[in-house]
Structures are given as C-alpha cells and as structure tokens.
Tab-separated table of C-alpha atoms in Angstrom:
chain	number	residue	atom	x	y	z
R	1347	VAL	CA	141.772	36.677	113.589
R	1348	ARG	CA	140.742	40.020	114.092
R	1349	ILE	CA	137.964	40.545	111.257
R	1350	PRO	CA	137.607	43.993	109.372
R	1351	ASN	CA	133.756	44.315	110.652
R	1352	ASN	CA	130.941	42.242	111.792
R	1353	GLU	CA	129.607	40.861	108.373
R	1354	ASP	CA	128.868	37.152	107.840
R	1355	THR	CA	131.149	36.926	104.635
R	1356	TRP	CA	134.403	38.000	106.589
R	1357	ILE	CA	133.225	35.534	109.627
R	1358	LYS	CA	132.702	32.709	107.363
R	1359	ARG	CA	135.912	33.351	105.269
R	1360	VAL	CA	138.401	33.719	108.170
R	1361	LEU	CA	136.649	30.488	109.916
R	1362	GLU	CA	136.702	28.456	106.653
R	1363	LEU	CA	140.261	29.024	106.361
R	1364	GLY	CA	140.987	27.308	109.577
R	1365	ALA	CA	141.065	30.164	112.299
R	1366	ASP	CA	140.669	29.183	115.761
R	1367	GLY	CA	138.318	32.092	116.350
R	1368	ILE	CA	137.378	35.585	115.629
R	1369	ILE	CA	137.535	39.022	117.319
R	1370	VAL	CA	134.842	41.056	116.063
R	1371	PRO	CA	135.110	44.944	116.202
R	1372	GLN	CA	132.432	47.585	117.213
R	1373	VAL	CA	130.228	45.465	118.811
R	1374	ASN	CA	127.642	48.006	120.150
R	1375	THR	CA	124.303	46.399	120.555
R	1376	LEU	CA	122.530	43.194	121.676
R	1377	GLU	CA	121.655	42.506	117.830
R	1378	GLN	CA	125.498	42.831	116.742
R	1379	ALA	CA	126.496	40.788	119.237
R	1380	SER	CA	123.929	37.859	118.711
R	1381	PHE	CA	124.599	38.077	114.939
R	1382	ALA	CA	128.304	37.817	115.552
R	1383	VAL	CA	127.771	34.550	117.579
R	1384	SER	CA	125.264	33.042	115.275
R	1385	SER	CA	127.273	33.693	112.168
R	1386	ALA	CA	130.102	31.791	113.734
R	1387	LYS	CA	128.151	28.799	115.001
R	1388	TYR	CA	126.913	25.962	112.861
R	1389	PRO	CA	123.351	24.885	113.231
R	1390	PRO	CA	121.404	24.614	115.753
R	1391	GLN	CA	123.378	27.119	117.905
R	1392	GLY	CA	123.748	29.229	114.923
R	1393	THR	CA	123.495	30.071	111.052
R	1394	ARG	CA	126.948	29.370	109.819
R	1395	SER	CA	126.713	27.554	106.214
R	1396	VAL	CA	128.488	24.409	106.063
R	1397	GLY	CA	130.686	23.878	103.326
R	1398	LEU	CA	134.298	22.167	102.147
R	1399	ALA	CA	137.063	24.453	103.059
R	1400	ARG	CA	140.429	24.154	104.332
R	1401	ALA	CA	139.069	24.231	107.936
R	1402	GLN	CA	137.763	20.927	107.233
R	1403	GLY	CA	140.690	19.386	105.344
R	1404	HIS	CA	138.810	20.128	102.161
R	1405	GLY	CA	136.302	17.629	103.083
R	1406	LEU	CA	138.687	14.937	104.607
R	1407	GLN	CA	138.102	15.918	108.198
R	1408	PHE	CA	134.587	17.383	107.473
R	1409	GLN	CA	132.692	15.416	110.162
R	1410	GLU	CA	135.292	15.698	112.845
R	1411	TYR	CA	135.450	19.480	112.394
R	1412	VAL	CA	131.694	20.021	112.090
R	1413	SER	CA	130.685	18.091	115.128
R	1414	SER	CA	133.413	19.989	117.342
R	1415	ALA	CA	133.552	23.738	115.771
R	1416	ASN	CA	130.862	24.992	118.140
R	1417	GLU	CA	132.642	24.052	120.839
R	1418	LYS	CA	136.434	24.911	119.760
R	1419	LEU	CA	135.876	28.023	118.273
R	1420	SER	CA	136.342	31.404	120.023
R	1421	VAL	CA	133.871	34.194	119.403
R	1422	ILE	CA	135.706	37.487	120.963
R	1423	LEU	CA	133.732	40.738	120.888
R	1424	GLN	CA	135.507	44.229	120.778
R	1425	ILE	CA	133.965	46.902	123.125
R	1426	GLU	CA	135.189	49.944	121.942
R	1427	HIS	CA	132.199	52.507	121.915
R	1428	ARG	CA	130.166	54.397	124.674
R	1429	THR	CA	127.285	52.975	122.797
R	1430	ALA	CA	128.327	49.278	123.697
R	1431	VAL	CA	128.898	50.349	127.381
R	1432	ASP	CA	125.442	51.585	127.498
R	1433	ASN	CA	124.122	48.200	126.070
R	1434	LEU	CA	126.653	46.151	127.962
R	1435	GLU	CA	124.334	43.981	130.171
R	1436	ASP	CA	122.370	43.093	127.098
R	1437	ILE	CA	125.423	42.463	124.907
R	1438	LEU	CA	126.987	40.258	127.789
R	1439	ALA	CA	123.790	38.152	128.113
R	1440	VAL	CA	124.248	36.864	124.271
R	1441	GLU	CA	125.104	32.777	124.813
R	1442	GLY	CA	128.174	32.143	123.038
R	1443	ILE	CA	130.591	34.914	123.748
R	1444	ASP	CA	133.923	33.568	124.521
R	1445	ALA	CA	135.635	36.889	125.784
R	1446	ILE	CA	135.429	40.559	125.434
R	1447	ILE	CA	138.158	42.960	124.304
R	1448	ILE	CA	138.293	46.555	125.194
R	1449	GLY	CA	139.457	49.167	122.596
R	1450	PRO	CA	140.360	51.877	124.806
R	1451	TYR	CA	141.323	54.173	122.013
R	1452	ASP	CA	138.266	53.954	120.147
R	1453	LEU	CA	136.340	54.104	123.565
R	1454	SER	CA	137.857	57.157	124.451
R	1455	ALA	CA	137.158	58.718	120.874
R	1456	SER	CA	133.634	57.665	121.160
R	1457	PHE	CA	133.681	59.931	124.239
R	1458	GLY	CA	135.057	62.787	122.331
R	1459	LYS	CA	138.363	62.506	123.836
R	1460	PRO	CA	140.756	60.507	121.294
R	1461	GLY	CA	143.409	58.817	123.074
R	1462	GLN	CA	142.839	59.923	126.723
R	1463	ILE	CA	142.656	56.666	127.970
R	1464	ASP	CA	143.025	57.712	131.600
R	1465	ASP	CA	140.149	60.292	131.446
R	1466	PRO	CA	137.810	59.415	134.470
R	1467	GLU	CA	134.916	59.101	132.168
R	1468	VAL	CA	136.856	56.755	129.951
R	1469	LEU	CA	138.039	54.823	133.074
R	1470	ALA	CA	134.540	54.661	134.470
R	1471	ALA	CA	133.373	52.988	131.267
R	1472	MET	CA	136.124	50.546	131.273
R	1473	ASP	CA	135.422	49.861	135.012
R	1474	LYS	CA	131.876	49.241	133.682
R	1475	ILE	CA	132.983	46.650	131.237
R	1476	GLN	CA	135.299	44.809	133.654
R	1477	LYS	CA	132.563	44.372	136.346
R	1478	GLY	CA	130.096	43.253	133.590
R	1479	CYS	CA	132.242	40.516	132.608
R	1480	GLN	CA	133.291	39.480	135.882
R	1481	SER	CA	129.826	39.171	137.052
R	1482	LYS	CA	129.125	36.966	133.865
R	1483	ASN	CA	132.596	34.971	134.155
R	1484	ILE	CA	133.494	36.561	130.679
R	1485	PRO	CA	137.087	36.581	130.351
R	1486	LEU	CA	138.156	40.213	129.618
R	1487	GLY	CA	141.178	41.606	127.453
R	1488	ILE	CA	142.327	44.813	126.628
R	1489	PHE	CA	144.871	46.648	124.068
R	1490	THR	CA	147.675	48.685	125.359
R	1491	MET	CA	150.805	50.386	124.108
R	1492	SER	CA	152.641	50.201	127.541
R	1493	GLU	CA	154.227	47.358	129.418
R	1494	SER	CA	153.462	48.955	132.754
R	1495	LEU	CA	149.650	49.414	131.790
R	1496	GLY	CA	149.626	45.751	130.780
R	1497	LYS	CA	151.055	44.617	133.906
R	1498	LYS	CA	148.446	46.778	135.801
R	1499	TYR	CA	145.454	45.182	133.537
R	1500	PHE	CA	146.569	41.438	134.498
R	1501	ASP	CA	146.798	42.770	138.190
R	1502	GLN	CA	143.151	44.018	137.816
R	1503	GLY	CA	141.883	40.743	136.446
R	1504	TYR	CA	142.070	41.134	132.739
R	1505	ARG	CA	143.158	37.704	131.219
R	1506	MET	CA	143.915	38.942	127.652
R	1507	VAL	CA	146.554	41.811	126.962
R	1508	SER	CA	147.363	42.728	123.714
R	1509	LEU	CA	150.765	44.569	123.726
R	1510	GLY	CA	151.693	47.077	121.200
R	1511	ILE	CA	151.755	46.867	117.443
R	1512	ASP	CA	154.492	45.492	115.025
R	1513	ILE	CA	155.568	48.690	113.393
R	1514	GLN	CA	155.997	50.145	117.006
R	1515	PHE	CA	158.172	46.975	117.951
R	1516	LEU	CA	159.908	47.464	114.704
R	1517	TRP	CA	160.468	51.259	114.812
R	1518	SER	CA	161.649	51.205	118.672
R	1519	SER	CA	164.203	48.423	117.441
R	1520	ALA	CA	165.398	50.705	114.681
R	1521	LYS	CA	165.811	53.588	116.846
R	1522	ALA	CA	167.757	51.720	119.182
R	1523	ALA	CA	170.199	50.686	116.722
R	1524	LEU	CA	170.756	54.087	115.101
R	1525	GLU	CA	171.244	55.647	118.601
R	1526	ALA	CA	173.928	52.900	118.927
R	1527	MET	CA	175.328	53.672	115.920
R	1528	LYS	CA	175.702	57.156	116.605
R	1529	GLU	CA	178.245	56.452	119.233
R	1530	VAL	CA	180.396	54.772	116.647
R	1531	LYS	CA	183.498	56.781	115.793
R	1532	VAL	CA	184.697	56.610	112.339
C-alpha cells in the first residue's frame, strides 16, 4: 500500500490492517529512509509497536505473525526529488530497504521541469538512481503512463513498472467505446 506520507501512524495503520508492505513517498534523506524502515519493523530491527489487529488475526496468529513480519514485509521507498538524488548513497545504505521506486513526474518537477521526464537532467538523475540501486542490489521500479516506456525500463533492468492509473484506463476504454458508437447509423 502506498501510504500518504512518511508517518509512523500511517505505517502502523496500513501494516496492522494486513498489508504485505508499504510504499513510502518523498523519501529525501537518510533520516527519512531510516525512519520508514524502523517504523515498519518490530524490535530489535525497528520501533514498530506491537498490538493485536487484523494482521495478526486479531491475536489468533499473533506469535506466528510477529516472529516473521520483519522478513516478510516489504518496505519500498519512493525517490522523487532531486534532494533524494543528492542523498542517494546515504539512503541506499539503510538496512531493510526492499526496493526503490522512482516517481519521474515529481522528480522532473523538483528540477523545475514538471512532466519533462525525458529532460537530460532528469534522465541523468534517473540513471544515477538506477546505478546506485544496481550497486547495492536493490530492486528498482518506476511509474510510467506508456507501455513502450514500460518495456524500455524492463530492458534497462528495472524490476517493477507501475503502468498507468485507473482513471486513464477507464477514460481510454470509454473514449474507444464512444468512437465506435459514432460509426453506428441510426
């Protein structure tokens, strides 16, 4: 589940509901990365509080869940600001990061070039993120609105590609249906 922001309350709420992991947006510093990972992990690896909730079967599978959660849950950080690119080495050094996802649109906006994801400066930042993840053997993902870019990212070594958004698919299907109906002669 992509949480709205890097806050302990959101992390705990989503994990206690039984999510298999979290995607944490706008992680720009070592401290923010460390906080996200720590908040998602039970002691001694982290600071996640222990309680009875849906994730533990409301207590029925408590010990089983708590004993394996730190290994089973995924903590995915979004790198989507130039500050994060500047701090990339420190961020990637945090133990417990399961993957990184690039938010290319926010990244381009942080360079003062909103939506210009093919700008050389934005591409250079994305390349730095990719190389950093490869050097640490951290899986890398990205968001794209284009199938052709999605294929290109997989060819470049990305392991997760989030393709499009629900409203885009809904609108394109509705538009195609409307176009088909225009051909009907009544």
